[in-house]
Every structure is written in structure tokens, then in C-alpha cells.
Coordinates of C-alpha atoms and ligand atoms in Angstrom, one line a residue:
M56 CA 0.0 0.0 0.0
R57 CA 1.3 3.5 -0.8
T58 CA 0.3 7.0 0.1
Q59 CA 1.9 10.5 0.1
V60 CA 1.7 11.1 3.8
G61 CA 1.5 8.4 6.4
I62 CA -0.1 9.9 9.5
I63 CA 0.2 8.2 12.9
G64 CA -2.6 9.1 15.3
A65 CA -6.2 10.3 14.9
G66 CA -6.3 13.0 17.5
P67 CA -7.0 16.6 16.4
A68 CA -3.5 17.0 14.8
G69 CA -3.6 13.8 12.7
L70 CA -7.2 14.3 11.5
L71 CA -6.9 17.9 10.7
L72 CA -3.7 17.3 8.8
S73 CA -5.3 14.6 6.8
H74 CA -8.3 16.8 6.0
L75 CA -6.2 19.9 5.0
L76 CA -3.9 17.7 2.8
H77 CA -7.0 16.3 1.1
L78 CA -8.1 19.9 0.3
R79 CA -4.8 20.3 -1.4
G80 CA -5.1 17.1 -3.4
I81 CA -2.5 15.2 -1.3
S82 CA -3.3 11.7 -0.2
S83 CA -2.8 10.3 3.3
V84 CA -3.6 7.3 5.5
V85 CA -4.3 7.8 9.2
L86 CA -3.4 4.9 11.5
E87 CA -5.0 5.1 15.0
R88 CA -4.5 2.7 17.9
R89 CA -7.8 3.3 19.6
S90 CA -11.4 2.7 18.4
R91 CA -13.4 5.4 16.7
D92 CA -15.8 5.3 19.6
Y93 CA -13.0 5.9 22.1
V94 CA -11.4 8.9 20.3
E95 CA -14.8 10.4 19.7
R96 CA -15.6 10.2 23.5
R97 CA -12.2 11.2 24.9
V98 CA -13.0 14.3 27.0
R99 CA -10.1 16.8 26.9
A100 CA -9.7 20.4 25.7
G101 CA -12.6 22.7 25.2
V102 CA -11.3 26.2 24.6
L103 CA -10.6 27.1 21.0
E104 CA -8.5 30.1 20.1
Q105 CA -9.7 32.6 17.5
G106 CA -7.2 31.2 15.0
T107 CA -8.4 27.6 15.6
V108 CA -12.0 28.6 15.0
D109 CA -11.0 30.5 11.8
T110 CA -9.0 27.5 10.6
L111 CA -11.9 25.0 11.1
I112 CA -14.3 27.3 9.4
E113 CA -12.0 28.0 6.5
A114 CA -11.4 24.3 6.1
G115 CA -15.2 23.6 5.9
V116 CA -15.4 21.7 9.1
G117 CA -16.7 24.5 11.4
E118 CA -20.4 24.3 10.6
R119 CA -21.5 22.5 13.8
M120 CA -19.0 24.4 15.9
R121 CA -20.6 27.7 14.6
R122 CA -24.0 26.4 15.6
E123 CA -23.2 24.8 18.9
G124 CA -20.0 26.4 20.1
L125 CA -20.2 29.1 22.8
P126 CA -18.2 32.3 21.9
H127 CA -16.8 34.0 25.0
H128 CA -15.5 37.5 25.2
G129 CA -13.9 37.4 28.6
I130 CA -12.8 35.4 31.6
E131 CA -12.9 36.0 35.3
L132 CA -9.9 35.9 37.6
R133 CA -11.1 35.3 41.2
Y134 CA -8.9 35.7 44.2
G135 CA -8.8 37.5 47.6
G136 CA -12.6 37.6 47.8
A137 CA -13.3 39.4 44.5
G138 CA -13.7 38.6 40.9
H139 CA -12.1 40.6 38.1
R140 CA -13.1 40.3 34.4
I141 CA -10.5 40.3 31.7
A142 CA -12.6 41.8 28.9
F143 CA -11.4 40.6 25.5
E144 CA -13.8 42.9 23.6
K145 CA -12.0 45.9 25.0
L146 CA -8.5 44.5 25.2
V147 CA -8.3 42.6 21.9
P148 CA -11.2 43.8 19.8
G149 CA -12.5 41.3 17.2
R150 CA -10.8 38.3 18.9
A151 CA -12.5 35.8 21.3
I152 CA -12.5 32.2 22.3
T153 CA -15.1 29.5 21.5
V154 CA -16.0 26.8 24.0
Y155 CA -16.5 23.6 22.0
G156 CA -15.3 20.2 23.2
Q157 CA -12.2 18.6 21.6
Q158 CA -14.2 15.4 21.1
E159 CA -16.7 17.4 19.0
V160 CA -13.9 18.7 16.8
V161 CA -12.6 15.1 16.5
K162 CA -16.1 13.9 15.5
D163 CA -16.5 16.6 12.9
L164 CA -13.1 15.8 11.4
I165 CA -13.7 12.1 11.3
A166 CA -17.1 12.7 9.6
A167 CA -15.5 15.0 7.0
R168 CA -12.7 12.5 6.2
L169 CA -15.0 9.5 5.9
A170 CA -17.5 11.5 3.8
A171 CA -14.7 12.4 1.4
G172 CA -13.6 8.7 1.2
G173 CA -10.5 9.3 3.4
D174 CA -8.6 6.3 4.7
V175 CA -8.7 6.5 8.5
R176 CA -8.0 3.2 10.3
F177 CA -8.9 2.6 13.9
E178 CA -7.7 -0.1 16.3
V179 CA -4.5 -0.5 14.5
E180 CA -1.8 -2.3 16.6
N181 CA 2.0 -2.4 16.4
V182 CA 2.5 0.8 14.4
V183 CA 6.2 1.4 13.8
P184 CA 7.8 4.0 11.5
H185 CA 11.0 2.9 9.5
A186 CA 13.7 4.3 7.2
L187 CA 13.1 7.9 8.3
E188 CA 16.2 9.1 6.5
S189 CA 15.6 7.6 3.1
E190 CA 12.3 6.1 1.9
P191 CA 10.1 5.9 4.9
Y192 CA 7.4 3.3 5.5
I193 CA 5.2 2.3 8.4
T194 CA 4.6 -1.3 9.5
F195 CA 1.4 -2.1 11.4
G196 CA -1.0 -4.8 12.4
D197 CA 0.0 -8.3 11.4
G198 CA 2.9 -7.5 9.0
E199 CA 1.1 -4.8 6.9
R200 CA 3.2 -2.1 5.3
L201 CA 2.4 1.5 4.3
D202 CA 5.0 3.2 2.0
C203 CA 4.9 7.0 2.0
D204 CA 7.0 10.0 1.0
V205 CA 6.7 11.6 4.5
I206 CA 5.5 10.4 7.9
A207 CA 3.6 12.8 10.2
G208 CA 3.9 11.8 13.9
C209 CA 0.6 13.0 15.4
D210 CA 0.4 10.3 18.1
G211 CA 0.5 12.4 21.2
F212 CA 3.0 12.5 24.1
H213 CA 3.1 8.7 24.6
G214 CA 3.2 7.8 20.9
V215 CA 5.8 5.8 19.0
S216 CA 6.9 8.5 16.5
R217 CA 9.1 10.6 18.8
Q218 CA 10.6 7.4 20.3
S219 CA 11.6 6.2 16.8
V220 CA 14.1 9.0 16.4
P221 CA 17.7 7.8 17.1
E222 CA 19.1 8.7 20.5
G223 CA 21.0 11.9 20.7
V224 CA 19.2 13.7 17.9
L225 CA 16.4 15.4 19.9
T226 CA 16.9 17.7 22.8
T227 CA 14.0 17.9 25.3
F228 CA 13.1 20.6 27.7
E229 CA 10.8 19.7 30.6
R230 CA 9.2 20.9 33.8
E231 CA 7.0 18.8 36.0
Y232 CA 4.6 20.5 38.5
P233 CA 4.1 19.2 42.0
F234 CA 0.3 18.9 41.5
A235 CA -2.4 17.6 39.1
W236 CA -5.9 18.6 38.0
L237 CA -8.9 16.6 39.0
G238 CA -11.4 17.3 36.2
I239 CA -15.1 16.5 36.1
L240 CA -18.0 16.9 33.7
A241 CA -21.4 17.4 35.2
D242 CA -25.0 17.5 33.8
V243 CA -25.7 20.9 35.2
A244 CA -26.1 24.4 33.7
P245 CA -23.0 26.5 34.2
S246 CA -23.1 28.7 37.3
S247 CA -21.4 31.5 35.3
E248 CA -21.6 32.7 31.7
E249 CA -17.8 32.9 31.5
L250 CA -14.9 30.8 32.7
I251 CA -13.7 31.5 36.2
Y252 CA -10.0 30.9 37.1
T253 CA -9.8 30.9 40.9
R254 CA -6.8 31.1 43.2
T255 CA -7.3 30.2 46.8
D256 CA -5.0 29.2 49.6
R257 CA -6.5 25.7 49.3
G258 CA -5.4 25.6 45.6
F259 CA -6.7 26.5 42.2
A260 CA -10.1 25.8 40.7
L261 CA -11.6 26.4 37.3
H262 CA -15.2 26.7 36.4
S263 CA -15.7 25.9 32.7
M264 CA -18.5 24.5 30.6
R265 CA -19.2 22.5 27.4
S266 CA -22.8 23.6 26.6
P267 CA -25.7 25.4 28.3
A268 CA -26.5 22.1 30.1
V269 CA -23.0 20.7 30.8
S270 CA -20.4 22.1 33.1
R271 CA -16.7 21.3 33.4
F272 CA -14.7 21.9 36.6
Y273 CA -11.1 21.4 37.6
L274 CA -9.5 21.3 41.1
Q275 CA -5.8 21.5 41.8
V276 CA -5.0 18.3 43.7
P277 CA -1.7 16.6 44.8
A278 CA 0.2 14.8 42.0
D279 CA -0.5 11.3 43.4
T280 CA -4.3 11.8 43.7
R281 CA -6.5 8.8 42.9
V282 CA -10.0 9.4 41.5
E283 CA -11.4 6.8 43.9
D284 CA -10.5 9.1 46.8
W285 CA -12.8 11.8 45.5
P286 CA -16.4 10.8 45.8
D287 CA -18.9 13.2 44.2
E288 CA -19.8 15.0 47.5
R289 CA -16.1 15.6 48.3
I290 CA -15.6 17.2 44.9
W291 CA -18.7 19.5 45.2
D292 CA -17.7 20.5 48.7
E293 CA -14.2 21.5 47.6
L294 CA -15.5 23.3 44.5
R295 CA -17.9 25.2 46.7
V296 CA -15.2 26.3 49.1
R297 CA -12.9 27.5 46.3
L298 CA -15.5 29.0 44.0
E299 CA -18.0 30.5 46.4
S300 CA -15.3 32.9 47.6
V301 CA -17.1 36.1 46.3
P302 CA -20.3 37.4 47.7
G303 CA -23.5 36.4 45.8
F304 CA -22.0 33.5 43.9
T305 CA -23.6 30.1 44.3
L306 CA -22.4 27.0 42.7
T307 CA -25.1 24.8 41.1
T308 CA -24.3 21.1 41.4
G309 CA -25.6 18.1 39.4
R310 CA -24.8 14.6 38.3
I311 CA -21.1 14.0 37.6
T312 CA -20.7 12.0 34.4
E313 CA -16.9 11.9 34.1
K314 CA -13.9 12.2 36.4
G315 CA -10.2 12.1 35.6
V316 CA -6.8 13.2 36.9
T317 CA -4.5 15.1 34.6
P318 CA -0.8 15.4 35.4
M319 CA 0.7 18.9 34.8
R320 CA 3.8 19.0 32.6
S321 CA 5.6 21.3 30.3
F322 CA 7.6 19.6 27.6
V323 CA 9.2 20.5 24.3
T324 CA 11.3 18.5 21.9
E325 CA 13.7 20.1 19.5
P326 CA 13.8 19.9 16.5
M327 CA 10.3 18.7 15.7
Q328 CA 11.6 16.7 12.7
Y329 CA 14.1 14.1 11.7
G330 CA 14.7 13.0 8.2
R331 CA 11.2 12.6 6.7
L332 CA 9.4 12.4 10.0
Y333 CA 7.6 15.5 11.2
L334 CA 6.1 15.7 14.7
A335 CA 3.0 17.7 15.3
G336 CA 0.9 18.5 18.4
D337 CA 1.4 16.7 21.7
A338 CA 4.0 14.3 20.1
A339 CA 6.3 17.3 20.1
H340 CA 5.2 19.4 23.0
I341 CA 3.0 19.5 26.1
V342 CA 1.7 22.4 28.2
P343 CA -0.1 22.4 31.5
P344 CA -3.8 23.0 30.6
T345 CA -4.1 26.3 32.6
G346 CA -3.5 28.4 29.4
A347 CA -5.8 26.2 27.2
K348 CA -3.1 25.9 24.6
G349 CA -2.5 22.2 23.8
L350 CA -5.2 21.6 21.1
N351 CA -4.6 25.1 19.7
L352 CA -0.9 24.5 19.3
A353 CA -1.6 21.2 17.5
V354 CA -3.8 23.1 15.0
A355 CA -1.0 25.7 14.5
D356 CA 1.6 23.0 13.8
V357 CA -0.7 21.4 11.3
R358 CA -1.2 24.6 9.4
V359 CA 2.5 25.1 9.0
L360 CA 3.0 21.4 8.0
T361 CA 0.3 21.6 5.4
E362 CA 1.8 24.6 3.7
A363 CA 5.3 22.9 3.7
L364 CA 3.9 19.6 2.3
A365 CA 1.9 21.4 -0.3
A366 CA 5.0 23.2 -1.6
Y367 CA 7.0 20.0 -1.5
F368 CA 4.4 18.0 -3.5
A369 CA 3.8 20.9 -5.9
D370 CA 7.4 21.2 -7.1
G371 CA 9.7 19.3 -4.9
S372 CA 10.9 22.4 -2.9
T373 CA 12.0 21.5 0.6
A374 CA 12.6 25.0 2.0
L375 CA 9.4 25.1 4.0
L376 CA 9.8 21.5 5.2
D377 CA 13.3 22.2 6.3
G378 CA 12.1 25.2 8.2
Y379 CA 9.1 23.5 9.7
S380 CA 10.5 23.0 13.2
E381 CA 11.8 26.5 13.5
A382 CA 8.6 28.0 12.2
C383 CA 6.5 26.1 14.8
L384 CA 8.8 26.5 17.8
K385 CA 8.4 30.2 18.0
R386 CA 4.7 29.8 18.7
V387 CA 5.3 26.7 20.9
W388 CA 7.7 28.6 23.2
R389 CA 5.3 31.6 23.5
A390 CA 2.6 29.1 24.5
Q391 CA 5.0 27.4 26.8
H392 CA 5.7 30.6 28.6
F393 CA 2.1 31.7 28.8
S394 CA 1.0 28.3 30.1
W395 CA 3.8 28.2 32.7
W396 CA 3.0 31.8 33.7
M397 CA -0.8 31.2 34.2
T398 CA 0.0 28.0 36.1
T399 CA 2.5 29.8 38.4
L400 CA 0.1 32.8 38.9
L401 CA -2.9 30.8 39.9
H402 CA -1.8 27.6 41.8
T403 CA -0.5 27.1 45.3
F404 CA 3.0 25.6 45.6
E405 CA 3.7 23.6 48.8
D406 CA 7.2 24.9 49.0
E407 CA 6.1 28.5 48.5
D408 CA 7.0 30.8 51.4
A409 CA 5.1 33.9 52.4
Y410 CA 7.3 36.1 50.2
G411 CA 6.4 34.0 47.1
R412 CA 2.7 34.2 47.9
R413 CA 2.9 38.0 48.2
L414 CA 4.6 38.1 44.8
Q415 CA 1.8 36.0 43.3
L416 CA -0.9 38.3 44.7
S417 CA 1.0 41.4 43.7
Y418 CA 1.1 40.1 40.1
L419 CA -2.6 39.2 40.2
D420 CA -3.4 42.8 41.4
Y421 CA -1.3 44.1 38.5
V422 CA -3.0 42.0 35.8
T423 CA -6.4 43.0 37.1
S424 CA -5.7 46.7 37.4
S425 CA -3.3 47.6 34.6
E426 CA -4.7 47.6 31.1
A427 CA -1.3 46.9 29.7
A428 CA -0.9 43.8 31.9
A429 CA -4.5 42.6 31.2
K430 CA -3.9 43.0 27.5
T431 CA -0.8 40.7 27.6
L432 CA -3.0 38.0 29.2
A433 CA -5.9 38.6 26.8
E434 CA -3.9 38.5 23.6
N435 CA -2.1 35.3 24.6
Y436 CA -5.3 33.7 25.8
V437 CA -7.3 34.3 22.6
G438 CA -4.2 33.3 20.7
L439 CA -1.7 35.4 18.7
P440 CA -2.5 35.8 15.0
F441 CA -0.8 33.4 12.7
P442 CA 2.1 34.9 10.8
E443 CA 1.4 35.8 7.2
D444 CA 3.5 33.0 5.9
A445 CA 1.5 30.3 7.7
R446 CA -1.8 31.5 6.2
L447 CA -3.8 28.7 4.7
N448 CA -4.9 28.7 1.1
V449 CA -7.3 25.9 1.1
L450 CA -10.1 27.3 -1.1
Ligands
LIG272 C1 -7.7 16.4 30.7 C2 -7.1 17.3 29.6 C3 -7.6 18.6 29.5 C4 -7.0 19.4 28.5 N1 -7.5 20.6 28.3 C5 -7.1 21.4 27.3 C6 -7.7 22.7 27.0 O1 -8.6 23.2 27.7 N2 -7.3 23.4 25.9 C7 -6.3 22.9 25.1 O2 -6.0 23.6 24.1 N3 -5.7 21.7 25.4 C8 -6.1 20.9 26.4 N4 -5.6 19.7 26.6 C9 -4.5 19.3 25.7 C10 -5.1 18.7 24.4 O3 -6.1 17.8 24.7 C11 -4.0 18.1 23.6 O4 -3.0 19.1 23.4 C12 -4.5 17.6 22.2 O5 -5.2 16.4 22.4 C13 -3.3 17.4 21.3 O6 -3.8 16.7 20.1 P1 -2.9 15.7 19.3 O7 -3.7 15.3 18.1 O8 -1.5 16.3 19.1 O9 -2.7 14.5 20.3 P2 -3.8 13.5 20.9 O10 -5.1 14.1 21.1 O11 -3.1 12.9 22.1 O12 -3.9 12.4 19.8 C14 -2.9 11.4 19.5 C15 -3.5 10.2 19.0 O13 -2.5 9.2 18.6 C16 -3.0 7.9 19.1 N5 -1.8 7.1 19.3 C17 -0.9 7.1 20.3 N6 0.1 6.2 20.1 C18 -0.2 5.6 19.0 C19 0.4 4.5 18.3 N7 1.5 3.9 18.8 N8 -0.2 4.1 17.1 C20 -1.3 4.7 16.6 N9 -1.9 5.7 17.3 C21 -1.4 6.1 18.4 C22 -3.8 8.2 20.3 O14 -4.7 7.2 20.6 C23 -4.5 9.5 20.0 O15 -5.7 9.3 19.4 C24 -6.0 18.9 27.6 C25 -5.5 17.6 27.8 C26 -6.0 16.8 28.8 C27 -5.5 15.4 28.9

């Protein structure tokens, strides 16, 4: 079997890449380890940057998101007994975020690929990339082989692609945080119209949502937390203590339908390519979810890779492919810094002394009182515009 681009992983990065390549007349095969049902139900990100929304609409897969997604023009920072709104409409006019679950993006992309006759294979075992420096191919299943011009490693942080690069080629940069997020989904209308990021001395909490009837919450918890130790009542009690910290706010509770613990990690690998293997999304970098950047970075990588592959398959030019990693890493590092900064600003650190806590509160006061500081948060949160040379040209 032969294709132009062999894609490992059917998360947002792999599926969007396959779709964008199809729009450019480039063939691909997507190999995914999990079942379709599993990837369509995997609850993860939910905050889409302006550029992600524009990309999905431009690529013809944004119709349902436009109907069902919730555009937000601000977020609240809550600490010290008061809430402070970061108003996007004033600070970054014309730019906003849209709340729309990652699994909905995945469903829309799978539907589009299958409707166009795309080759997306689920429950594929033993995927291994080979001959990355010459004529690459992927073996999978029970001795099957996919020959391709290029391999896109879109298989997330634990995938096989990055691990197939010879030792010593990649440099990794990493930071682990001494806490995790306990995340829940609940069948209850959101208690607030906008996201609330709360800092308390007991730890961070986030009130988010997925639809007018479904809320999403996160609690900062110790890194070794087990979901079994958090029965529903304990979760609601802790959310109440952390979120009902301003006068007049009452948390509405409901049936919890999903619980999970997410470790907090920052990670970058450089370069994001080796031979004819190109890494995109979580396969190349991870951010703590505080800045809501992971899914959005995956989309940004895929835009750059699509342009580079389109140039390569049009006339054999490799300039954009050669510069792929460098082009992506600028945005990746901006998002790394923003995600680290939001995490540091809003979480409690066990080893933090009173001096450190004062610094944290001083910075929160600054961000919520200075327009310049608030603008820095707002423009990073809604996502910086894509550079001119990464514009898509899909139509
Ligand atoms: C709980 C949680 C909350 C998050 N919240 C946010 C948020 O609010 N905003 C945000 O922007 N980001 C958030 N993220 C991050 C975001 O979900 C990821 O950045 C995003 O999924 C990256 O997409 P991806 O396609 O690169 O990787 P993935 O979504 O991880 O997809 C990789 C795919 O490859 C498959 N795969 C792995 N190994 C193999 C193999 N050997 N063979 C074949 N297939 C393989 C996997 O099954 C998977 O389907 C969150 C993540 C988590 C876990």
C-alpha cells in the first residue's frame, strides 16, 4: 500500500492534517491505535482560540461548531474575595475564544474525512515507522506495510513517533509541576456565563463549561491523587469552598458524568523533525492546561506542516519543510511561557513561602488593574494571530 503522507494518530492533529492535505489534493492514510468510539468520546480540551476557530471554518469543518460552540468575550480571575473580568472585547477587539469540546472537533473531522472517502483506520496495533532518513514506511497490524513520502507523527505524548528518532538527535526541555488537575464533567447548567479561574490558599479551581447544560470543573490536587479518593460529594464540597469565595456566587451542582486526573507537565522536543518524520501536536510538546493551549498548538503546527507539504508535493521544494520546526517552535515557546505563567500565577505551591505568595498576589493585582498587563494576558489567551507565511490557502 502506498500514500503520500502516512499519519500516525487520529487526534486533532492527525485528523486535521489529513483533512487539510485532502483539500490540497495530497493523499494520506491515518493509523490510529484506539477505536473510533474511544477517540470520539475522549474528553479533553474545550477552549478554541480565534485562529483555531477560523482554521476550522476556512477548512469547511466548522459548521456544527458555529451552531453549537459558545463564543466567550472574557474570563474572570477570582482571588482574595473578589472577581475581576478580563474583557477581550475591550483589550483585543475582534478576537475571542469559543468553547467547543475537543471530542466534538474530532467527531466533525472524522465525519469529514469519511464523507470524502478518506482512509482513517482505527484499532491498528503495532505501528512502527521505519527508514526515516531515506524512503520511509510504516509497518502495522499483522505485518502490513504502508509506503509513503513523508511520515507525520501526530500520536501524542506517549506515541511511537518521537521514540523512533535515534538517540541523541532530539533535545528535550521539561518541567513537572508538583500537582495535578482533577477534572469533572457534570450535567448541570454553568453557574457562570464565562470561565472562572480561581486562586485560593487551598489551591486553584476552574469553572468551565461545554454547553448550556453541561459544566466542566477542575480542582488542583496533589500529583499522586487517585480518582477513587474523590467521591462526588467531596468534589462538590471542595469546589464550593474554592469558587464560592465572592459574595453572591452560588455553585449549582448536578450529576457527575466523568472524572479524571491530569498530570501537569511542560515539555518541548527540538527539533520537531528528523529525516522525513515530522512531529505535530502533543507528540512534540505538552503544556499544562491552565492556558488552554494544547489543542490550539496542534492546529497551529498542522497549518505550517500543510503549507510545507503542499510546496513539497507541488514542485519538490524543501525550503518550508526544512524550516518546519523553526517556524513552529516560535509559537510553541510563546505558549509554553504563557501556560507556565498562568499556572504559576494561579496555583498554590507547597514549598512557596510567604514572600512567594505576596509576589503572586501582587502580580494578580497588576494583571487585574493595569490595562497593559491585562492586554498581555488577553492576547495570549485568545491566541496570537498566525504569521502571514502560515496562512492557509485551502479554497
Ligand atoms: C484532561 C485534559 C484537558 C485538556 N484541556 C485542554 C484545554 O482546555 N485546551 C487545550 O488547548 N488543550 C487541552 N488539553 C490538551 C489537548 O487535549 C491536547 O493538546 C490535544 O489532544 C493534542 O492533540 P494531538 O492530536 O496532538 O494528540 P492526541 O489528542 O493525544 O492524539 C494522539 C492520537 O494518537 C494515538 N496514538 C498514540 N500512540 C499511537 C500508536 N503507537 N499508534 C497509533 N496511534 C497512536 C492516540 O490514541 C491519539 O488518538 C487537555 C488535555 C487533557 C489530557
